[in-house]
CSV table of C-alpha atoms in Angstrom, one decimal:
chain,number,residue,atom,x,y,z
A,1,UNK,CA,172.4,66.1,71.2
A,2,UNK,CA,175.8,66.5,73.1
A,3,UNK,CA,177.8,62.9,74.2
A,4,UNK,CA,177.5,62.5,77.5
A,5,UNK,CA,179.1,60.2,80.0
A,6,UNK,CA,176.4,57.2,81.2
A,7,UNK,CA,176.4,57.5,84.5
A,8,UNK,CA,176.2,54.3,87.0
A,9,UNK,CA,172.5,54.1,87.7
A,10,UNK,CA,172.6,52.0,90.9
A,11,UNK,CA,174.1,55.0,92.4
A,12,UNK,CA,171.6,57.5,91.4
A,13,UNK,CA,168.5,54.9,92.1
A,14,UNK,CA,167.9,55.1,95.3
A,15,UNK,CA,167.5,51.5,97.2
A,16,UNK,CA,163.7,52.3,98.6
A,17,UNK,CA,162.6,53.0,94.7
A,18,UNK,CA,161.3,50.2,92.0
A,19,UNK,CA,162.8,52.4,89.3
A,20,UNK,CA,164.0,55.8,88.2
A,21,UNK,CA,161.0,56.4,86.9
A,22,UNK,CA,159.2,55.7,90.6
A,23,UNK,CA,162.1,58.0,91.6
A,24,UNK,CA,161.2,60.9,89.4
A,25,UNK,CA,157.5,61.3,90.3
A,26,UNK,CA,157.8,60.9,93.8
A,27,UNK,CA,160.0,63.5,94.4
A,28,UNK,CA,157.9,65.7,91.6
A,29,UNK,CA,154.8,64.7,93.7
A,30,UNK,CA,156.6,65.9,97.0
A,31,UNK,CA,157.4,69.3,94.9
A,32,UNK,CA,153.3,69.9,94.0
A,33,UNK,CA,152.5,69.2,97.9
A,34,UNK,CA,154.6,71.7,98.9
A,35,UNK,CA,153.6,73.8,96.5
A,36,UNK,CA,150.3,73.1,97.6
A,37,UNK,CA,150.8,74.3,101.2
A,38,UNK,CA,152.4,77.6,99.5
A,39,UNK,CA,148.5,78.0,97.6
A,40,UNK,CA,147.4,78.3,100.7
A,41,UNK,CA,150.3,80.6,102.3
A,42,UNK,CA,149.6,83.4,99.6
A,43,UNK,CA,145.9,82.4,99.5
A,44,UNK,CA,145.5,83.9,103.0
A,45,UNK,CA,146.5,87.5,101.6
A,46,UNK,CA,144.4,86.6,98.2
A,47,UNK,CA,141.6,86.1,100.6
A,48,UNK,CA,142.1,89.4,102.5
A,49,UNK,CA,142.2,91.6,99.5
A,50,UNK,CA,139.6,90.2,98.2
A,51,UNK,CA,137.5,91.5,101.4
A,52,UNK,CA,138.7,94.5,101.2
A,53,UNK,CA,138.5,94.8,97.5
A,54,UNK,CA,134.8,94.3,98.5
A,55,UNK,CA,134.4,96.4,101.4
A,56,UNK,CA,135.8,99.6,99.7
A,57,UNK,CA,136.0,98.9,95.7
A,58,UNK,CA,136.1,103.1,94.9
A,59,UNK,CA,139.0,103.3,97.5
A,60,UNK,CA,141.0,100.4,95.6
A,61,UNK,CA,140.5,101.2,92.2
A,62,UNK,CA,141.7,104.9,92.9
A,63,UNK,CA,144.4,103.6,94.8
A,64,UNK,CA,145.7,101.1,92.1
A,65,UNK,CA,146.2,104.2,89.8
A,66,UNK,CA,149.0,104.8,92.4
A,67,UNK,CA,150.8,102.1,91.1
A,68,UNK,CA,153.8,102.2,88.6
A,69,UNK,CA,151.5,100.6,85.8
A,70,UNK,CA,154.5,100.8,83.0
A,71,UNK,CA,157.1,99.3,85.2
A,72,UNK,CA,154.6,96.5,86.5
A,73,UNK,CA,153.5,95.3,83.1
A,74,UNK,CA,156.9,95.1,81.7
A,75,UNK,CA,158.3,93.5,85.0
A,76,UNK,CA,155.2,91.1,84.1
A,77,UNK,CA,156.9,90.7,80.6
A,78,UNK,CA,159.8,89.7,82.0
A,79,UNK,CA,158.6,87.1,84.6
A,80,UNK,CA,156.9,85.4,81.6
A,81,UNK,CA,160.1,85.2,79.4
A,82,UNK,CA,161.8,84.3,82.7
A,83,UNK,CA,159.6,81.3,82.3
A,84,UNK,CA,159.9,80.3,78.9
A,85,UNK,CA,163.8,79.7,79.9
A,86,UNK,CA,163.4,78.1,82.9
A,87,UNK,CA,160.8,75.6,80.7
A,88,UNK,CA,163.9,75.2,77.9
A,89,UNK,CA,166.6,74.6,80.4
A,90,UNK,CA,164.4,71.5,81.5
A,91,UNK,CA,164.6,70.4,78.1
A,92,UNK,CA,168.0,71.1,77.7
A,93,UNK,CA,168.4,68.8,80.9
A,94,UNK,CA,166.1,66.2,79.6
A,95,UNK,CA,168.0,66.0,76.4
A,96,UNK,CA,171.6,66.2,78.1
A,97,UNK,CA,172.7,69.4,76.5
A,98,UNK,CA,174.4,70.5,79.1
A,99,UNK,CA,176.1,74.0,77.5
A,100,UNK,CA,172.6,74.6,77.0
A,101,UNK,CA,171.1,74.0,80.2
A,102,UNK,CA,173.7,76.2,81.4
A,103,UNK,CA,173.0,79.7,79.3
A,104,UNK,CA,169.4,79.2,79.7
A,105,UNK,CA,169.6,79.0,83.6
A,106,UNK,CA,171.9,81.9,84.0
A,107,UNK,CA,169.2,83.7,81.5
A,108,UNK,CA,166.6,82.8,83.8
A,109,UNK,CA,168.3,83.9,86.7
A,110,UNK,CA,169.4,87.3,84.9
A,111,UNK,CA,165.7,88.1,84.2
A,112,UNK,CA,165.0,87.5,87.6
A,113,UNK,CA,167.4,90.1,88.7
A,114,UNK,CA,165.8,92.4,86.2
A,115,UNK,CA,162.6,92.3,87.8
A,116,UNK,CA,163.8,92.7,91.4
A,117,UNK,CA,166.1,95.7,90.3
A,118,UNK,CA,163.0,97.1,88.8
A,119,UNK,CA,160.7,96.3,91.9
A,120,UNK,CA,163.3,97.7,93.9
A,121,UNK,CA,163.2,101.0,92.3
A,122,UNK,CA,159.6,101.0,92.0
A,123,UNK,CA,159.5,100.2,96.1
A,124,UNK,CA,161.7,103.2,96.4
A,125,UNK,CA,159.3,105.5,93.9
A,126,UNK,CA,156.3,104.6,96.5
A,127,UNK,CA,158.5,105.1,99.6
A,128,UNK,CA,158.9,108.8,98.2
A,129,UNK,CA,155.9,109.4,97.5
A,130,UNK,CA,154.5,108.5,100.9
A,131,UNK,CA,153.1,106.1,100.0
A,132,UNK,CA,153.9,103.4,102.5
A,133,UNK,CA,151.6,102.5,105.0
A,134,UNK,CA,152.9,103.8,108.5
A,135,UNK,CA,153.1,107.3,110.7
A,136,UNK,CA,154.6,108.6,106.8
A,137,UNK,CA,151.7,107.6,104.8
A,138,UNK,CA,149.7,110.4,102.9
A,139,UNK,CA,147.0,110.2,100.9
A,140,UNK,CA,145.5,113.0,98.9
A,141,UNK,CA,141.7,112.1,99.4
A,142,UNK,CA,141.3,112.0,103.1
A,143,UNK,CA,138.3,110.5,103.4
A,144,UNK,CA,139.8,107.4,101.6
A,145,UNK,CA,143.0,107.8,103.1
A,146,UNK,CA,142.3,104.7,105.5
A,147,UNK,CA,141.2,102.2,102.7
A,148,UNK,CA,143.9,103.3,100.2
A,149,UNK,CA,146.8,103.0,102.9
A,150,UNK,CA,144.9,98.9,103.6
A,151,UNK,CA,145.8,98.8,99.8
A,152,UNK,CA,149.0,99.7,100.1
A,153,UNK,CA,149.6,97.3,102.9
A,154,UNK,CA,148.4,94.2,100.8
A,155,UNK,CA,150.8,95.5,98.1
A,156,UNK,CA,154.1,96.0,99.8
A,157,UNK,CA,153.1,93.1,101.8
A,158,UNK,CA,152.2,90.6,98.9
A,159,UNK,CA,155.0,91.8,96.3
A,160,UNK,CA,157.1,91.8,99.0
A,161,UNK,CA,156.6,88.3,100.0
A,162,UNK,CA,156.7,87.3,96.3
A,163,UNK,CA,160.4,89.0,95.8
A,164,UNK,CA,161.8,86.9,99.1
A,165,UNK,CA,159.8,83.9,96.7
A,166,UNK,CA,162.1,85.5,93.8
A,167,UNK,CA,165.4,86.0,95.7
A,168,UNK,CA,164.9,82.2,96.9
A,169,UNK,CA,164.2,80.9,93.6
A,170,UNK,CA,167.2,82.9,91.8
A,171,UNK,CA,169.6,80.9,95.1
A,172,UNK,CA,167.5,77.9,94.0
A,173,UNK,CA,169.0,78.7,90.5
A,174,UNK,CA,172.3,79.5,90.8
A,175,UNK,CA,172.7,75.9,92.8
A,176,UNK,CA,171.4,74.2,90.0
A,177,UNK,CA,173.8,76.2,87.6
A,178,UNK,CA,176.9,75.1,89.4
A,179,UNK,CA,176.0,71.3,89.3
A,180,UNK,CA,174.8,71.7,85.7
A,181,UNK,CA,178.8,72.9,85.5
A,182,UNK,CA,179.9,69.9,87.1
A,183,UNK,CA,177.7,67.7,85.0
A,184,UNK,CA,175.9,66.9,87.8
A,185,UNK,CA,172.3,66.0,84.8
A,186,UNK,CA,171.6,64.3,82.0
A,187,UNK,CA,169.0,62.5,80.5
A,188,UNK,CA,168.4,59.7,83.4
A,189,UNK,CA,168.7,62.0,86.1
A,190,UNK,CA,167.5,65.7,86.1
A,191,UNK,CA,165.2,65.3,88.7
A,192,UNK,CA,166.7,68.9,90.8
A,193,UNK,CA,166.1,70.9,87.6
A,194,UNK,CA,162.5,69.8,87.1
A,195,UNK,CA,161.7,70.5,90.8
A,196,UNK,CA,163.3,74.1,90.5
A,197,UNK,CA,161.6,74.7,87.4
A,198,UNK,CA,158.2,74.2,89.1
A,199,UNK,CA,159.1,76.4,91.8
A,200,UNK,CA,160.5,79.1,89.6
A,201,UNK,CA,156.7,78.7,87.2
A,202,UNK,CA,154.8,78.5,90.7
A,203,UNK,CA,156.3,82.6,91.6
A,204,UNK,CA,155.7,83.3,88.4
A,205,UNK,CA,151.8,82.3,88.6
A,206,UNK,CA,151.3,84.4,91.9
A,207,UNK,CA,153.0,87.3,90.0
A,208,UNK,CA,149.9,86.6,87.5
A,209,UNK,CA,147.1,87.2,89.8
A,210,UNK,CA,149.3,90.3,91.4
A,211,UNK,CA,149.5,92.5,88.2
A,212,UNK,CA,145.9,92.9,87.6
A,213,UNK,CA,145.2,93.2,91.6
A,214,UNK,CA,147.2,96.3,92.2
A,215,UNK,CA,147.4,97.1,88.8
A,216,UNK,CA,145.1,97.0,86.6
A,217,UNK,CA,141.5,97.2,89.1
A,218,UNK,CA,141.6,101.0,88.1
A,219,UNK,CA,142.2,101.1,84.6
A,220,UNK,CA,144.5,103.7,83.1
B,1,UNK,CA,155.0,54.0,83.0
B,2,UNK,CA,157.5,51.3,84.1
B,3,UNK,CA,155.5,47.9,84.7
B,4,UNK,CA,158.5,45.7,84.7
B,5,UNK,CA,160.3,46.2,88.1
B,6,UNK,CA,163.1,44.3,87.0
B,7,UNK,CA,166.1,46.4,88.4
B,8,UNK,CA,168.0,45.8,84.7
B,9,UNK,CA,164.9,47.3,82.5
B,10,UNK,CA,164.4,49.6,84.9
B,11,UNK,CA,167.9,51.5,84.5
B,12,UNK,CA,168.1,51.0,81.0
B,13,UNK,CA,165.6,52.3,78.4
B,14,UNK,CA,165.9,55.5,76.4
B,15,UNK,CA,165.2,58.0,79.0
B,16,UNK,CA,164.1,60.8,77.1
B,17,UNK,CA,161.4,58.9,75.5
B,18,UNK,CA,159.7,57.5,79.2
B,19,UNK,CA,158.8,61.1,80.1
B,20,UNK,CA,156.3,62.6,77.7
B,21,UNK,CA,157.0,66.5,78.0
B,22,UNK,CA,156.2,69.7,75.9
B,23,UNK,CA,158.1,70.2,72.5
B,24,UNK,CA,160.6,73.1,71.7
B,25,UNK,CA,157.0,74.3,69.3
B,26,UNK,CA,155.1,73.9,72.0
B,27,UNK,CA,156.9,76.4,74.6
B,28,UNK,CA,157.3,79.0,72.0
B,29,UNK,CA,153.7,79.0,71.0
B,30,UNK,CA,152.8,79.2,75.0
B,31,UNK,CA,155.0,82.2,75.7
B,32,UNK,CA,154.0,83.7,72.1
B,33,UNK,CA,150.2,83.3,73.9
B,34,UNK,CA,151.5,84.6,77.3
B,35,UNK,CA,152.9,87.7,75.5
B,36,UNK,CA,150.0,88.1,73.5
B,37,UNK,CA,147.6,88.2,76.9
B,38,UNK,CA,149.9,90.3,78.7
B,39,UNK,CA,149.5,92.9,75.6
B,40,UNK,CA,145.4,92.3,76.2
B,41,UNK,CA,144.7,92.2,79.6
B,42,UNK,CA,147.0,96.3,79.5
B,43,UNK,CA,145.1,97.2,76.3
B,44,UNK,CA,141.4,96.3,78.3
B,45,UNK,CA,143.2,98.5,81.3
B,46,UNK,CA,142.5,101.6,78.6
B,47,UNK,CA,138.5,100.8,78.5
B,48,UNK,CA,136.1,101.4,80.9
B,49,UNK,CA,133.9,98.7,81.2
B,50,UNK,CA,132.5,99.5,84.6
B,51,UNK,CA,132.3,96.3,86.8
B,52,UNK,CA,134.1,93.9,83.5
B,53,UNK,CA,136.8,95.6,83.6
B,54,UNK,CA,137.7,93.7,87.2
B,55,UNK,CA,136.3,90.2,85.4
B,56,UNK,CA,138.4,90.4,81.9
B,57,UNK,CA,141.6,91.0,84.4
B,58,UNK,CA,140.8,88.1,86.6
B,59,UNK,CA,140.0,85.7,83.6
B,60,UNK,CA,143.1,87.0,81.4
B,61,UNK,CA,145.2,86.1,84.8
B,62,UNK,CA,143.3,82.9,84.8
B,63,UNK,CA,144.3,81.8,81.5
B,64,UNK,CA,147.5,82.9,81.7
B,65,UNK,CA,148.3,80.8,85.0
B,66,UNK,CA,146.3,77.7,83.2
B,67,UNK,CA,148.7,78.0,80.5
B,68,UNK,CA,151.8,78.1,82.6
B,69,UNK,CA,150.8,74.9,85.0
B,70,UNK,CA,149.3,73.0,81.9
B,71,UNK,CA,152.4,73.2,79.7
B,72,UNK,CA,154.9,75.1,81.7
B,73,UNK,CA,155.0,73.1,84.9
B,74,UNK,CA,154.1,70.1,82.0
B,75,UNK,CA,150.8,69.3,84.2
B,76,UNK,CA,149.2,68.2,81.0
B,77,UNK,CA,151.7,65.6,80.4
B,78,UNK,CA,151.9,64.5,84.0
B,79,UNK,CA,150.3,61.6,85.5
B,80,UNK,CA,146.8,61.4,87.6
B,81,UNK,CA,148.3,61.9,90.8
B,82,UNK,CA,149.9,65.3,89.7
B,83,UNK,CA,146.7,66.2,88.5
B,84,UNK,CA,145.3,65.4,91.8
B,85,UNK,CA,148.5,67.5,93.8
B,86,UNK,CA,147.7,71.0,91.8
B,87,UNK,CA,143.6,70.3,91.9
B,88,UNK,CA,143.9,70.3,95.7
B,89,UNK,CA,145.7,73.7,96.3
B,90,UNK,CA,143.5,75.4,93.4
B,91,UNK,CA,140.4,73.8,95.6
B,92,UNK,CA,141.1,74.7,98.5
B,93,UNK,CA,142.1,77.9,97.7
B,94,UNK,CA,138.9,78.2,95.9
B,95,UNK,CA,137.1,77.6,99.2
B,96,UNK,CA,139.3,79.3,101.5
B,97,UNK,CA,138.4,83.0,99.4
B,98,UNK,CA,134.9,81.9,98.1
B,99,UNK,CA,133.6,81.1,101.7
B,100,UNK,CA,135.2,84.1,103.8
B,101,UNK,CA,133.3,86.2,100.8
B,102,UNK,CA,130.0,84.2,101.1
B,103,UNK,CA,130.6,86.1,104.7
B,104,UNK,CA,130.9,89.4,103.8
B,105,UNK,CA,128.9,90.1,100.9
B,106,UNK,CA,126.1,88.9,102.8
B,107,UNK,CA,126.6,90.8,106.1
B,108,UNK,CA,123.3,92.7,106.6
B,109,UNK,CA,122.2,95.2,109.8
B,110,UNK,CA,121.6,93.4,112.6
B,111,UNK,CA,118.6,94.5,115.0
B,112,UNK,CA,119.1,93.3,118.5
B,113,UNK,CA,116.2,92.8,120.7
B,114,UNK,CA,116.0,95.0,124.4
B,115,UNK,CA,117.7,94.8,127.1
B,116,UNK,CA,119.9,96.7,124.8
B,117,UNK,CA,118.3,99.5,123.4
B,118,UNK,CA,120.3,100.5,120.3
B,119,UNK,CA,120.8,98.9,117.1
B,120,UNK,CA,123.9,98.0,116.7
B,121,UNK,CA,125.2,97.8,112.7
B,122,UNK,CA,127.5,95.2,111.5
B,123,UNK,CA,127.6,96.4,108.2
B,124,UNK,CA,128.8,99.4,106.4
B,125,UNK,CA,125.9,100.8,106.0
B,126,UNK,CA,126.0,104.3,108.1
B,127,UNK,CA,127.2,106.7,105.2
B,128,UNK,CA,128.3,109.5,108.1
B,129,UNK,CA,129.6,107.7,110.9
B,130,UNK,CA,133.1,109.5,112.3
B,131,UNK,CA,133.6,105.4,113.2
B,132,UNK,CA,133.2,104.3,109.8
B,133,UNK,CA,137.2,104.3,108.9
B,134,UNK,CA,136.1,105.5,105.5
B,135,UNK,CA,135.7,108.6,107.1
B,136,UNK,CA,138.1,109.0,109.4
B,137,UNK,CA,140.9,107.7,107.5
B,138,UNK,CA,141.7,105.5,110.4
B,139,UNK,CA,142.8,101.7,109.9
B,140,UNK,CA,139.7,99.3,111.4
B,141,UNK,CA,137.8,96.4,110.8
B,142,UNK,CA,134.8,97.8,108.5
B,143,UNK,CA,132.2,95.6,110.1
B,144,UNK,CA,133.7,95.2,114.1
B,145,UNK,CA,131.8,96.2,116.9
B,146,UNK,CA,133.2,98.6,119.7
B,147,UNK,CA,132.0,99.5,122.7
B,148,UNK,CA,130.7,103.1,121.4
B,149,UNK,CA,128.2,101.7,119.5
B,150,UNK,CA,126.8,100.4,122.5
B,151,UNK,CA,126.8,103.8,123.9
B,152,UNK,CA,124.2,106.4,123.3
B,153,UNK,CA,125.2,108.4,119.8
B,154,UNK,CA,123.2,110.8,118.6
B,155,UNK,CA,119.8,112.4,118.4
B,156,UNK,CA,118.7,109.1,117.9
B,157,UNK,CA,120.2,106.8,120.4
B,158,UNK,CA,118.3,108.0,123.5
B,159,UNK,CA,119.1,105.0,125.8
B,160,UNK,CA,115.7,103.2,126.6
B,161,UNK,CA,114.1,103.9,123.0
B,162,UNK,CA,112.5,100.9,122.0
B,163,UNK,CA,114.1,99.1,119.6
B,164,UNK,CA,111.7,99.9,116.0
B,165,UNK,CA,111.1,96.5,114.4
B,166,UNK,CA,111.4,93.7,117.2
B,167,UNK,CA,109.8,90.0,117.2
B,168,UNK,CA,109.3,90.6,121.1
């Protein structure tokens, strides 16, 4: 374990808490809530793919073939490495190491851009290939041309909304870097770096549950 | 985890040690059984297995996001009330999908009685209607009503037919 400098407490104990400890789960508590309200942000979209996953499964399943299904399981790959780091740079904070806590946050955030560059140029693939939903939108089956381009919708529409999730939590990130610079953590107070890593493993969960919607429903 | 509220004890303490959390082991065997999942769930992605195919995906994803919040977001080390916080969203998201599908999966024709004289369908049911956006590759609520299928459509929807199997 590094040396670190122990830092005045009453300053980082806030005057309406008992103890740091107090301190510590209630803001983690206020980080599930609003993570809790985000559940039910994406669950709206979860909810209307799932009726339309129902109302026309043949149109879905042939649409999802449509998908980059390479690109999406290795951008899947990477989210989950993404969060492997993101759960050692919270040790790393825990135990004070701050050099640590450093590489493994800018690791985390590098693997984030990974997966957006690759969204990005899979976004630009479909865009080609007419396959965004609007006046350019063909489909080669016409008589499932309506259901597929609903498909598409939910998919730019829900991986779309998950990347602004990404680009937030890589700002998120790179705050967190420059006060883990500044030896702004250490073991009694770390608090900022637990609450990002719950966001960063909450993006990564609804990128969980997208793969297999638009990618795997119509097997290879 | 802190019963003595004495400011003093309170800031002092090993720190490390008043937060139980996942070992170094721990996280590698969790992304180690991420990984391995990942590899399944594309593998199954391979083999048709009609309607399971869908199920094994949903359950892989399943255990992959139980493995992430348990040990990840270190829910299994957290205390009741945490428990409670994540329990809540997965519930209600449970009931916000599993109600609206209760809906629609059991959406059957519906035969109104006279003065109208034609049965309207709020299901999906008519294989060859132009309406049905299936076949016209138009965007539109699968089940909605319009007012065409009020008016007369076909050989059968003669306006005053009597409607076949009403209680009146």
């Amino acid at each position: 374990m590094r040396m670190f400098e122990r830092p005045r407490m009453a300053e980082l104990l806030k005057e309406q808490f008992a103890d740091m400890e107090q301190q510590r789960e209630t803001s983690s508590i206020g980080m599930w809530i609003f993570l809790a309200t985000e559940v039910m942000f994406f669950g709206g979209m979860f909810t209307a793919f799932a009726c339309y996953h129902h109302l026309y499964p043949e149109a879905f399943k042939s649409a999802s073939r449509h998908t980059d299904f390479w690109m999406g399981s290795i951008n899947t790959a990477v989210l989950l490495i993404s969060s492997l780091f993101m759960a050692l740079a919270v040790q790393a904070s825990k135990t004070g190491d701050r050099r640590a806590l450093v590489r493994f946050l800018v690791t985390t955030i590098g693997l984030g851009l990974v997966f957006l560059g690759l969204k990005g140029a899979e976004y630009a693939h479909h865009i080609h290939d007419h396959l965004l939903p609007g006046p350019s939108f063909r489909y080669e089956n016409g008589s499932e041309a309506g259901a597929a381009q609903l498909f598409f919708f939910l998919y730019f529409a829900m991986t779309g909304l998950h990347a602004i999730h990404m680009i937030g939590g890589i700002v998120l990130l790179v705050v967190l870097t420059v006060m883990a610079r500044r030896g702004k953590f250490s073991p009694y107070y770390h608090t900022p770096v637990e609450l990002g890593g719950l966001y960063w493993h909450f993006v990564d969960v609804i990128w969980i549950f997208l793969f297999p919607m638009f990618y795997l429903i119509g097997g290879r | 985890m802190a019963g003595n509220h004495d400011k003093a004890t309170a800031l002092g303490g090993n720190p490390v040690l008043m937060e139980p959390s996942a070992t170094l082991r721990v996280l590698y065997r969790v992304a180690a059984g991420l990984l391995a999942l990942l590899a399944l769930t594309v593998g199954l992605a391979f083999i048709d297995m009609g309607p399971f195919n869908l199920l094994m995906a949903l359950l892989i994803a399943a255990a992959k996001a139980a493995l992430v919040v348990l040990f990840f977001m270190e829910v299994r080390y957290s205390s009741r009330l945490t428990w409670i916080m994540a329990g809540a969203g997965l519930l209600w998201l449970l009931l916000l999908i599993g109600g609206t599908l209760a809906d629609y999966m059991t959406r059957v024709t519906l035969v109104l009685p006279s003065p109208l004289p034609q049965t309207w369908t709020a299901t999906t049911e008519e294989k060859a209607d132009p309406r049905d956006p299936r076949n016209s590759g138009n965007l539109g609520p699968a089940g909605g009503w319009s007012p065409a299928d009020i008016a007369p459509s076909g050989p059968s929807g003669t306006p005053g037919e009597p409607v076949p199997s009403s209680d009146q």
